[in-house]
Coordinates of C-alpha atoms and ligand atoms in Angstrom, one line a residue:
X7 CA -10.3 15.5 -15.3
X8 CA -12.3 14.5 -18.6
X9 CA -10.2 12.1 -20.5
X10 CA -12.9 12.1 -23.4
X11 CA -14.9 15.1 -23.4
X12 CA -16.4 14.4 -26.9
X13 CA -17.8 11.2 -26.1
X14 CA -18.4 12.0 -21.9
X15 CA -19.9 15.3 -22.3
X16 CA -21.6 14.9 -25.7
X17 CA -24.7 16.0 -26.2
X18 CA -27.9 13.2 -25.5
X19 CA -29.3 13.7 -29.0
X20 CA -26.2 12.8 -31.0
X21 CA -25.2 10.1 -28.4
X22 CA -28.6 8.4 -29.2
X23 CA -27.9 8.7 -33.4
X24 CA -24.4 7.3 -32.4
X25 CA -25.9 4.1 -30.3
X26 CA -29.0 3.5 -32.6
X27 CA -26.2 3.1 -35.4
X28 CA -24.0 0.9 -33.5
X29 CA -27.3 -1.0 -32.0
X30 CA -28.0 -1.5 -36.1
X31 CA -24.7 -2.8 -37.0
X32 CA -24.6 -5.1 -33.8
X33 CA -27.7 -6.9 -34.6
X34 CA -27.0 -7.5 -37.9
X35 CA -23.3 -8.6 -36.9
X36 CA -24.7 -11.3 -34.4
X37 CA -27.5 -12.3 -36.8
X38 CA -25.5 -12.9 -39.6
X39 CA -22.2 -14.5 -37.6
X40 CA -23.8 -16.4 -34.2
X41 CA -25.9 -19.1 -34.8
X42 CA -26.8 -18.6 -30.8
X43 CA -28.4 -15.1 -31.9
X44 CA -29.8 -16.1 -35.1
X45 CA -31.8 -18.3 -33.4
X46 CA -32.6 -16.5 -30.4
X47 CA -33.6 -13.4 -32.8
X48 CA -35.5 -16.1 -35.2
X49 CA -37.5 -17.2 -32.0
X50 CA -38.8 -13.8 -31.0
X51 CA -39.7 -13.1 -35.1
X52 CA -37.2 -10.6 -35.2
X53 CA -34.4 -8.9 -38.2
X54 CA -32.4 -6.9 -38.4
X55 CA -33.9 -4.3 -40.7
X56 CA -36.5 -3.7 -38.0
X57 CA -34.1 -1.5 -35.9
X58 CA -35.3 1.3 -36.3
X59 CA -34.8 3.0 -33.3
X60 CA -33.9 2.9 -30.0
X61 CA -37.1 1.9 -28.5
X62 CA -36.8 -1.2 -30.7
X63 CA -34.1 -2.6 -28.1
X64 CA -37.4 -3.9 -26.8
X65 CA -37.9 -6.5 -29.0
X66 CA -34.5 -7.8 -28.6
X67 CA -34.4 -10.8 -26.5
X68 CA -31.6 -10.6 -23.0
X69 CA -29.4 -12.7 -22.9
X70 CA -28.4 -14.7 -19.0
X71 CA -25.2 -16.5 -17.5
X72 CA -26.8 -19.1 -17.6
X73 CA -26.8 -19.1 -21.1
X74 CA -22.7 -17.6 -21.4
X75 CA -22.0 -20.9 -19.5
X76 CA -24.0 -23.4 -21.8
X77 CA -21.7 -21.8 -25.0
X78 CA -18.7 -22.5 -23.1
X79 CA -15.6 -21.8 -24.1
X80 CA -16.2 -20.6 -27.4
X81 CA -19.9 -20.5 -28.0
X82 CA -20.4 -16.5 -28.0
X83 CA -17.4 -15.7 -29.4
X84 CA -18.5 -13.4 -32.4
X85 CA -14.9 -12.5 -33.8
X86 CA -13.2 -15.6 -35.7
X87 CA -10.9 -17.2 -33.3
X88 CA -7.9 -15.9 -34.7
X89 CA -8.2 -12.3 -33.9
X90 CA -8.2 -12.8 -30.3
X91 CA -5.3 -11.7 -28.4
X92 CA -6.7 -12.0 -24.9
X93 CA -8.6 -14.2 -22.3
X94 CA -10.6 -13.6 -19.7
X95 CA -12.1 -16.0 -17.1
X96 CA -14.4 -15.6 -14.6
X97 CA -14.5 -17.6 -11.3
X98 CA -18.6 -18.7 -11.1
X99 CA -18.5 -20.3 -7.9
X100 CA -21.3 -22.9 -10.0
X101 CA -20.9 -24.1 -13.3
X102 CA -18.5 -23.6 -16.2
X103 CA -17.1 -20.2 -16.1
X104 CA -18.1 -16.8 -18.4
X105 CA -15.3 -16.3 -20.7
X106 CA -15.0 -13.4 -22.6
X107 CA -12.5 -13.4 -25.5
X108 CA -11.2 -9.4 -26.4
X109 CA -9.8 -8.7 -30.1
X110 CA -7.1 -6.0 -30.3
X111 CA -10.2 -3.3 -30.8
X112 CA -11.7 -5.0 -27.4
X113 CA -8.5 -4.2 -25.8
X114 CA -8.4 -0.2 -27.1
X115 CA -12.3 -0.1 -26.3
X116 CA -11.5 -1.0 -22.3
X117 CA -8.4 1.0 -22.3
X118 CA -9.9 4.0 -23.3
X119 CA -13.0 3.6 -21.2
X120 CA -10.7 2.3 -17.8
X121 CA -8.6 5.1 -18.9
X122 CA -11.4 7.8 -18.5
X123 CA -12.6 6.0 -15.2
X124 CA -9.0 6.5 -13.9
X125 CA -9.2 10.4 -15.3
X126 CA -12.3 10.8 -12.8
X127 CA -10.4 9.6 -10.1
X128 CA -8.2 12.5 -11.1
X129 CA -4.9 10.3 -12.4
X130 CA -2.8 12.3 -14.6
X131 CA 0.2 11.0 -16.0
X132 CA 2.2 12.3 -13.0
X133 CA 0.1 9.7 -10.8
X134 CA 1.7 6.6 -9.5
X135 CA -1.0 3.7 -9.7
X136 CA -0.8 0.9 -7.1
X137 CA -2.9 -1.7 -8.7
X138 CA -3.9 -4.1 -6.4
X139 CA -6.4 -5.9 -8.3
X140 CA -5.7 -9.3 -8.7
X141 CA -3.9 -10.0 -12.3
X142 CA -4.3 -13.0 -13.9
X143 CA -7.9 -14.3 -15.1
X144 CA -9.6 -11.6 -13.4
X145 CA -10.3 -8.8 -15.4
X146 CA -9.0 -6.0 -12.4
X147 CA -5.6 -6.0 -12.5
X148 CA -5.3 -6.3 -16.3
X149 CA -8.2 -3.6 -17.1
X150 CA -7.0 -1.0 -14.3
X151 CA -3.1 -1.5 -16.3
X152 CA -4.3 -0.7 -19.6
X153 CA -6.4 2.4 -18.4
X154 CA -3.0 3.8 -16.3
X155 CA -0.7 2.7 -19.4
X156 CA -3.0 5.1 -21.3
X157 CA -2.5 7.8 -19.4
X158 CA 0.8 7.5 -19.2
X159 CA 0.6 6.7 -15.2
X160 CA 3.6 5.3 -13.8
X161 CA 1.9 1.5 -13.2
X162 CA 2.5 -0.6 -9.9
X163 CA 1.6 -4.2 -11.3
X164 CA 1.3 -5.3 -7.4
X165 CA -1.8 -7.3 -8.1
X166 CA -3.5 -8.4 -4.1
X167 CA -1.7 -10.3 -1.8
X168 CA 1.6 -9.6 0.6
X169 CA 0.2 -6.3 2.1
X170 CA 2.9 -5.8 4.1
X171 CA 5.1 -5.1 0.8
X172 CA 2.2 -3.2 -0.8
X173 CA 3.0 -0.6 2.2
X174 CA 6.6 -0.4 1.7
X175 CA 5.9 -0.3 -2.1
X176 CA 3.4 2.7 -1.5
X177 CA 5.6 4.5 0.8
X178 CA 9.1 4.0 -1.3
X179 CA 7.2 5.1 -4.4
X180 CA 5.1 7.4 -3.5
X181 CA 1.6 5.8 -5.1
X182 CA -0.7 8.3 -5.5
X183 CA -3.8 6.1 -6.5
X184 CA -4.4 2.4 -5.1
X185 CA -6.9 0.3 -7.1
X186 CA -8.3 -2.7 -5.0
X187 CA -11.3 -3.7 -3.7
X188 CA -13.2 -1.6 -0.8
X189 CA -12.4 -4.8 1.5
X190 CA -8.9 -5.3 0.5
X191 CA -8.4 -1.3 1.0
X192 CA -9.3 -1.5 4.7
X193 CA -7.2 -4.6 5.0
X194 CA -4.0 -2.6 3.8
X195 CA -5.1 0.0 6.8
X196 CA -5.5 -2.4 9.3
X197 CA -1.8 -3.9 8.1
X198 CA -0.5 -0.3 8.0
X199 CA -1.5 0.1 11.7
X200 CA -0.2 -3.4 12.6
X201 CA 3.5 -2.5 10.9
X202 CA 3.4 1.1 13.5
X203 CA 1.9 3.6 10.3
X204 CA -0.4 5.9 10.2
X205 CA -2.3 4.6 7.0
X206 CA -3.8 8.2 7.0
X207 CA 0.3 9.5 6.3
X208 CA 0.5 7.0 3.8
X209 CA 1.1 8.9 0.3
X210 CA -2.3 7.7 -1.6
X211 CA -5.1 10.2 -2.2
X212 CA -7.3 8.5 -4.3
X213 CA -8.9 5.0 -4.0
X214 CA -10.5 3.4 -7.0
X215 CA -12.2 0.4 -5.5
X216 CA -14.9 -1.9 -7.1
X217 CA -15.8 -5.3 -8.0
X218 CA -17.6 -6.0 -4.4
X219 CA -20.5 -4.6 -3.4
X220 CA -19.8 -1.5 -0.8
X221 CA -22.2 0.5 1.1
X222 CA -22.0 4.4 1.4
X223 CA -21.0 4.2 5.1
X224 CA -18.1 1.7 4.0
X225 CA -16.7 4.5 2.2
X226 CA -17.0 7.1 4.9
X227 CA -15.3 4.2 7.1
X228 CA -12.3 4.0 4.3
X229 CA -12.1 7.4 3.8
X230 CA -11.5 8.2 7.6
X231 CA -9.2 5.3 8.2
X232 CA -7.2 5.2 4.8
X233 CA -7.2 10.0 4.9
X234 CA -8.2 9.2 1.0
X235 CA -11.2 10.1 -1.4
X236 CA -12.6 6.4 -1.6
X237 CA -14.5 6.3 -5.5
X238 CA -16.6 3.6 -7.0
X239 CA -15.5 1.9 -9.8
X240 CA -18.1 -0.9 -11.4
X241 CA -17.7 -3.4 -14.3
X242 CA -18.2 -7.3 -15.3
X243 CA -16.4 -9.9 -17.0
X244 CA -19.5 -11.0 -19.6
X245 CA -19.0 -7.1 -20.9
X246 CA -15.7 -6.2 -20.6
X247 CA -14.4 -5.8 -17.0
X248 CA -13.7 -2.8 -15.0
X249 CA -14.6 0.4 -16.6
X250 CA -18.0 -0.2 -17.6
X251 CA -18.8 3.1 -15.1
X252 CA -17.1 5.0 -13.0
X253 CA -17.6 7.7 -10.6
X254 CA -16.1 11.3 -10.5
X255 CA -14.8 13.4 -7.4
X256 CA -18.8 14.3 -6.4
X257 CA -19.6 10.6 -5.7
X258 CA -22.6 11.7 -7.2
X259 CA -23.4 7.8 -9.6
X260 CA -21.1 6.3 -11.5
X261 CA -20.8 7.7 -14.9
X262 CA -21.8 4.8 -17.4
X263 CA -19.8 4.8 -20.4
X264 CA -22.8 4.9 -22.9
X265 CA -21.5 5.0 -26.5
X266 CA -19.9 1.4 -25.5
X267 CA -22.3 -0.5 -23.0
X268 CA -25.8 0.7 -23.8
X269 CA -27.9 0.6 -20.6
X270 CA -31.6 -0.3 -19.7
X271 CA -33.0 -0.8 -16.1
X272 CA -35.5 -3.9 -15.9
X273 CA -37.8 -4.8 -13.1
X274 CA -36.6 -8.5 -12.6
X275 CA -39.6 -10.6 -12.5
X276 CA -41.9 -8.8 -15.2
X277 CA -38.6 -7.9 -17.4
X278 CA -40.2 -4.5 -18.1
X279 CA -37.8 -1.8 -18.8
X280 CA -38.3 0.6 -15.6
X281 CA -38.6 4.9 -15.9
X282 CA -35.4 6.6 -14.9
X283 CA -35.0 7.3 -11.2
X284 CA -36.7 3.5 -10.4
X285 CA -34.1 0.7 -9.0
X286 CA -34.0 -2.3 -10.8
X287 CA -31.6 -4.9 -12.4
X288 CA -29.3 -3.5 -15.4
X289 CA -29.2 -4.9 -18.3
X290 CA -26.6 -4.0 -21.0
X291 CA -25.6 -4.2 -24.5
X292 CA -22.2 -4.0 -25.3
X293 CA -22.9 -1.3 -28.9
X294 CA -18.7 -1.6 -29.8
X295 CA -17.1 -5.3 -28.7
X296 CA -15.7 -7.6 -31.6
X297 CA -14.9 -10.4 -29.5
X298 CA -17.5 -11.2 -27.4
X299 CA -20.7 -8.7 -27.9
X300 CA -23.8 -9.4 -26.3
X301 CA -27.6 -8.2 -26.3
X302 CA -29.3 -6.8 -23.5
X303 CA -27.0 -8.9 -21.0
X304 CA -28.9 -9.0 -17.7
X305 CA -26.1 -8.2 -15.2
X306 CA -28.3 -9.5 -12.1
X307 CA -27.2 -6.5 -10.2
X308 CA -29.6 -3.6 -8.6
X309 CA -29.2 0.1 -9.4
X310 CA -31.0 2.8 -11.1
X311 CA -30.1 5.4 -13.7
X312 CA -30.1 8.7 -14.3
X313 CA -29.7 10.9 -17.1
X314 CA -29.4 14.3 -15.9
X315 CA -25.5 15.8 -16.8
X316 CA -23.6 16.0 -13.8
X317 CA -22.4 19.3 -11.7
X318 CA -18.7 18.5 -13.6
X319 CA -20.3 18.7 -16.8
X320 CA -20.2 15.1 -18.1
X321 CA -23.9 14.2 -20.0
X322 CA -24.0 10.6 -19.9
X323 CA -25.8 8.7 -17.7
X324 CA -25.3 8.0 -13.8
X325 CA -26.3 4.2 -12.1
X326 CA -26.3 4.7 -8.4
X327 CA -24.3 2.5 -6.0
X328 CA -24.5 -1.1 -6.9
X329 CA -27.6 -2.4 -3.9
X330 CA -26.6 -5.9 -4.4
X331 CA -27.3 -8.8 -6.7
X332 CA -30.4 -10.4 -7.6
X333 CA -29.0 -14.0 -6.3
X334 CA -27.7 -12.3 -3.3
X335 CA -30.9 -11.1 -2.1
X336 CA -31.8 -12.7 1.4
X337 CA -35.5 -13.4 2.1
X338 CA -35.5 -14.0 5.5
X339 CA -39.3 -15.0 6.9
X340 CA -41.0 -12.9 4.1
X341 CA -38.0 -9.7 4.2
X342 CA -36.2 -9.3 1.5
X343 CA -32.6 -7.5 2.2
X344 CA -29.2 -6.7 0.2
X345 CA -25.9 -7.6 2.6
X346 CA -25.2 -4.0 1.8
X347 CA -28.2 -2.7 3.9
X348 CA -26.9 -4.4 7.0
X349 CA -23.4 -3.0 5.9
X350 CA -25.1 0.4 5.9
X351 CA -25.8 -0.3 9.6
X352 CA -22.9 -1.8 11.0
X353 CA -21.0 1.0 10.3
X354 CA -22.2 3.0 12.3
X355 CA -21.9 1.3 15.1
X356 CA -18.8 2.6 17.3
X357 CA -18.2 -0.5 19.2
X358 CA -17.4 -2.5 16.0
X359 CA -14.8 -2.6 13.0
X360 CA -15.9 -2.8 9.7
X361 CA -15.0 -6.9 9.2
X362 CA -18.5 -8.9 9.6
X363 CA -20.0 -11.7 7.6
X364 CA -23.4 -13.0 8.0
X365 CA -24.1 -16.6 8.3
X366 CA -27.2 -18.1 7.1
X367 CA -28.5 -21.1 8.7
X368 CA -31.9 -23.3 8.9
X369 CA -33.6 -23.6 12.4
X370 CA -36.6 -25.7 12.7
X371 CA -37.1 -25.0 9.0
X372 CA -36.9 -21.6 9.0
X373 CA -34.1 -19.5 8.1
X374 CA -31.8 -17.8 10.4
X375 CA -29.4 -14.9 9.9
X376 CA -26.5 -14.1 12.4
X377 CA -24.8 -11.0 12.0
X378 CA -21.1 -12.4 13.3
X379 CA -19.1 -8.6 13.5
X380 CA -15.6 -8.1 14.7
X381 CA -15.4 -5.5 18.1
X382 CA -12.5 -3.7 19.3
X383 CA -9.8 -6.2 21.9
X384 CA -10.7 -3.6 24.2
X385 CA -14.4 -4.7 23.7
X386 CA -13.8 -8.2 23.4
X387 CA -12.1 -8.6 26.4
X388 CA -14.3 -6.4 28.5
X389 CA -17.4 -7.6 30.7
X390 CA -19.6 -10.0 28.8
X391 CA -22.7 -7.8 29.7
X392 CA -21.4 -4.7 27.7
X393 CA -20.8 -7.2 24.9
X394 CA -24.5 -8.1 25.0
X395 CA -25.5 -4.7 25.2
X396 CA -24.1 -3.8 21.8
X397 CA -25.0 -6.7 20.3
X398 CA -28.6 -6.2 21.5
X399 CA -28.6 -2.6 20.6
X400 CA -27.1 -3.3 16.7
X401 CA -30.3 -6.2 16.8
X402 CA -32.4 -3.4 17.5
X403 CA -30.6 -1.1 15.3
X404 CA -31.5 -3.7 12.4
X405 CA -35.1 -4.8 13.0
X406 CA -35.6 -0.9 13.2
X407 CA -34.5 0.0 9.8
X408 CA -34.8 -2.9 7.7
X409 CA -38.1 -5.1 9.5
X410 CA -35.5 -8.1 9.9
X411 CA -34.6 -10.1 13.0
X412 CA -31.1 -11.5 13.6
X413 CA -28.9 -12.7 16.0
X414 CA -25.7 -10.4 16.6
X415 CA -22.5 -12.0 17.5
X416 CA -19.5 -9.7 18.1
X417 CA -16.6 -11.4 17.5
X418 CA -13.0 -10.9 18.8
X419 CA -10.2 -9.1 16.4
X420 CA -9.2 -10.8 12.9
X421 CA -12.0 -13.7 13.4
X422 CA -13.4 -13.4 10.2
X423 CA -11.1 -14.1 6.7
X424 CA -9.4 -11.1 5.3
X425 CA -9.3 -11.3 1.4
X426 CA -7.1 -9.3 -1.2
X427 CA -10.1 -9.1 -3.3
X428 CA -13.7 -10.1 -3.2
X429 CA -14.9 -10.2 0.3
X430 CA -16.9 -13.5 1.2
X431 CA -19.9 -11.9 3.2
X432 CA -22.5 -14.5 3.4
X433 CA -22.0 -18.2 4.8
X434 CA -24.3 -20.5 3.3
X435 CA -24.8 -23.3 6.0
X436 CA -28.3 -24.3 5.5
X437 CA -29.1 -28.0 4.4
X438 CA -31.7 -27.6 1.6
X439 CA -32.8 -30.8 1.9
Ligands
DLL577 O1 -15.4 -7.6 -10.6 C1 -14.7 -6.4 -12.6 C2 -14.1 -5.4 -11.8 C3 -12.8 -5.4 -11.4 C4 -14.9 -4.3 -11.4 C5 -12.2 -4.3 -10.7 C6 -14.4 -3.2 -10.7 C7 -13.0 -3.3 -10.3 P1 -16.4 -10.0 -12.1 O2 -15.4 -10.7 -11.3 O3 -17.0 -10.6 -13.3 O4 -15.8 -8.6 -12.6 O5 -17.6 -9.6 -11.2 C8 -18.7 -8.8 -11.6 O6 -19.0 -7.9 -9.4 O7 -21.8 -8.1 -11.7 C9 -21.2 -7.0 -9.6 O8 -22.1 -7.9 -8.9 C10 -19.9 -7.0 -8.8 N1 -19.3 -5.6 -8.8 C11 -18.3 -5.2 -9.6 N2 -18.1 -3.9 -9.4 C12 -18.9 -3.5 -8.4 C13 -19.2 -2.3 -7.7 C14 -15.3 -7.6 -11.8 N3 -18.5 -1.2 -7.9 C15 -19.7 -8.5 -10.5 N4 -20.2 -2.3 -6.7 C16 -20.7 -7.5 -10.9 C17 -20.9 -3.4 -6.5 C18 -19.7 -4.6 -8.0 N5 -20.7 -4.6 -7.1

C-alpha cells in the first residue's frame, strides 16, 4: 500500500523544484541561525543566494560525527530550545553521543515518513504491530510507534527483551507485523522452537527489521525460519531515526523518502559525488527538520542509488541494501571486506546456524580474522573430523569468493551473545600498541 502517493510517486521534475526550494530555505535557515554553519559556509566562500540549483549542493560543505559530538548537547540544535518536545540519544560506543532534538513538526515529519515505510510492509489499520525495537533513547521503538499510531495500527509497545513473553504476546494477540532487528528476529525463532512452537505458525506475516546491517541470505534464512516476508527498514539517529527508507513487498532497494532527506552518493576518500548505479557512502540532507537539520551529513554507510520508478509504481529513489559502514570495513593483509560479505557466505552453509561473530586479533603483527560460527548439537557433538571438514570447507568457501584467509571455528549451540537489538559481530582484541 502507498500511504503518500503524491509525494512517493510524484513525478522527478516537480520533486526536484520541491527539494531545490527546501535546499534554499535550509541554507539560509542554518546560515542565518547556526553559528556552526555560518562559519562552515563562510569558510568554503559560500551564501545563500548562490543556491541556485540542485547541482549547487556541491558547494556545500558535509558535515561528520565527529563534528555532531564536538557541539554536544546543544550545539546543532537549529530550533530555539523551547520548541523541542523530544530527545533522542544515540549510544557511540566513543565519545559523547549524537543527539538529535525533534520539534512538534520533527515529530509529524517521522511519523508520516515511518508511517509510509510501515504502508510498504503492507500495515493497514487492521494490522497488529509488535514493536520490538528498543524504546527509550533509541530512536526504534519510538519512530516505528508514531508510524503505526498514524495508521491507526493497533501498537504493541513490547520494546526487545523477555522473548519468551513477546511469543505469548504475539500468539494471544494475533501481531501481524513484528518490528526488531534481523538478529533479534531470529532470536524470537530460536526462543519459539525452545518453548515447543512452530515460529513458522506463529501469526506474523510481515517483518520490518533494520538498524543492523543484514545480508540478503540473512533474509532468506529469516524468511524460512520465521514463514514471514522479512523487509528492510534503514534510518539514523543524526537525521531522524527509522524511516529515512524503506523497502516495499519486491525487496527490490529501499525507497528513500526524498522530499525529506535529500540523498547524494560520495566516493569516500575523494568526496566526489558518484553516478547512479556506483556504491559509495550516502550522504544526506535533511530538506524539512526544525530541530536538528543538517547538510550533506555523511552517514559513513555503503550503498548505491537508483532512480528508476519501481515495478509498484513509487518514483523516488531506491539505495540498495546497506554493505556495511566505512569504520566497519576490515582490511585484512591488503583485503578489504564488509561483515556482511562473510554473512553472505555463512548462510549458506548447511552445517551451521545463522549466530557467528568474527574476532579480530594481532599475530606476529599481522591481523587475524576467526570466523567463530555456531553448528547444529548434532554437529557439535559428532566426530571432531567432520567438524574440521566444515570448517575447512567454509575457509575455502571464503578465500574463494572474497580473496580473504581466516580461521573457521564452529562453535557449539548459544556460544555466542544473543541481543534484542544490535548484534555485536566483530571482537576487537588486537593490542594496537
Ligand atoms: O538504528 C535507527 C533505526 C531503528 C533504523 C530501527 C532501522 C530500524 P542508530 O542507532 O543511530 O539508528 O544507528 C544508525 O545503523 O548509520 C547504519 O550503519 C545502521 N543501520 C540502520 N538501519 C540499517 C539497515 C538506527 N537497514 C546506523 N541496514 C546506520 C544496515 C543499518 N544498517
Amino acid at each position: 500500500m502507498i500511504w503518500n502517493p503524491r509525494y512517493e510517486c510524484i513525478d522527478r521534475k516537480e520533486l526536484e523544484e520541491i527539494q531545490l526550494e527546501r535546499l534554499k530555505h535550509l541554507v539560509k535557515r542554518l546560515y542565518e541561525r547556526l553559528p556552526f554553519y555560518k562559519k562552515k559556509l563562510d569558510e568554503v566562500g559560500v551564501k545563500p543566494y548562490q543556491i541556485k540549483s540542485l547541482d549547487d549542493l556541491r558547494l556545500l560543505p558535509f558535515t561528520t560525527k565527529d563534528e555532531l559530538r564536538q557541539g554536544y548537547p546543544y550545539g546543532l540544535f537549529t530550533a530555539p530550545l523551547e520548541d523541542i518536545i523530544e530527545f533522542h540519544i544515540s549510544s557511540g560506543t566513543t565519545g559523547k553521543p549524537v543527539v538529535d532534538g525533534y520539534t512538534r513538526k520533527d515529530i509529524d515529519i517521522w511519523s508520516e515518513v515511518m508511517a509510509r515505510a510501515l504502508a510498504s510492509a503492507g500495515c493497514t489499520s487492521k494490522d497488529v504491530v509488535q514493536n520490538a525495537y528498543g524504546y527509550g533513547l533509541f530512536t526504534g521503538g519510538l519512530g516505528v510507534h508514531y508510524g503505526a499510531q498514524r495508521i491507526g495500527a493497533k501498537t504493541i509497545p513490547a520494546s526487545g527483551g523477555q522473548t519468551r513473553r513477546q511469543i505469548m504476546i504475539m500468539k494471544d494477540f494475533g501481531s501481524t507485523i513484528l518490528t526488531c532487528t534481523p538478529s533479534y528476529a531470529l532470536h524470537i525463532a530460536e526462543t519459539a522452537e525452545e518453548m515447543g512452537e512452530n515460529p513458522v505458525e506463529l501469526p506474523v506475516k510481515v517483518g520490518v527489521l533494520g538498524a543492523e546491517c543484514w545480508s540478503e541470505n540473512m533474509r532468506q534464512e529469516i524468511e524460512k525460519r520465521l514463514g514471514i516476508m522479512a523487509l528492510d527498514i534503514y534510518g539514523l539517529t543524526e537525521i531522524i531515526g527509522p524511516g529515512v527508507a524503506q523497502e516495499c513487498e519486491y525487496k527490490e532497494g529501499l525507497h528513500i523518502y526524498e522530499d525529506h532527506f535529500l540523498p547524494e552518493i560520495i566516493d569516500p576518500d575523494t568526496l566526489e559525488p558518484l553516478p547512479e548505479g556506483e556504491e559509495g557512502e550516502l550522504v544526506i540532507t535533511t530538506l524539512t527538520r526544525e530541530g536538528t537539520p543538517l547538510l550533506r551529513y555523511r552517514t559513513r554507510d555503503i550503498t548505491s542509488i537508483n532512480y528508476s520508478p519501481c515495478r509498484y509504481g513509487r518514483t523516488i529513489a531506491r539505495i540498495s541494501k546497506i554493505k556495511g559502514r566505512t569504520d566497519d570495513m576490515l582490511i585484512i593483509r591488503g583485503v578489504n571486506v564488509f561483515p556482511s560479505q562473510i554473512e553472505n557466505i555463512l548462510m549458506k552453509v548447511e552445517e551451521t546456524e545463522p549466530h557467528y561473530q568474527l574476532v579480530l586479533e594481532r599475530k606476529k603483527g599481522l591481523d587475524d580474522l576467526t570466523v567463530e560460527v555456531e553448528t547444529t548439537p548434532e554437529i557439535f557433538f559428532d566426530e571432531i573430523k567432520r567438524l574440521e571438514e566444515i570448517e575447512k570447507r567454509i575457509a575455502k568457501e571464503i578465500e574463494e569468493n572474497l580473496g580473504l584467509r581466516v580461521n573457521v571455528k564452529l562453535v557449539e549451540p548459544k556460544a555466542i551473545g544473543r541481543s534484542a537489538g544490535k548484534a555485536k559481530r566483530l571482537i576487537d582484541r588486537r593490542e594496537l600498541k
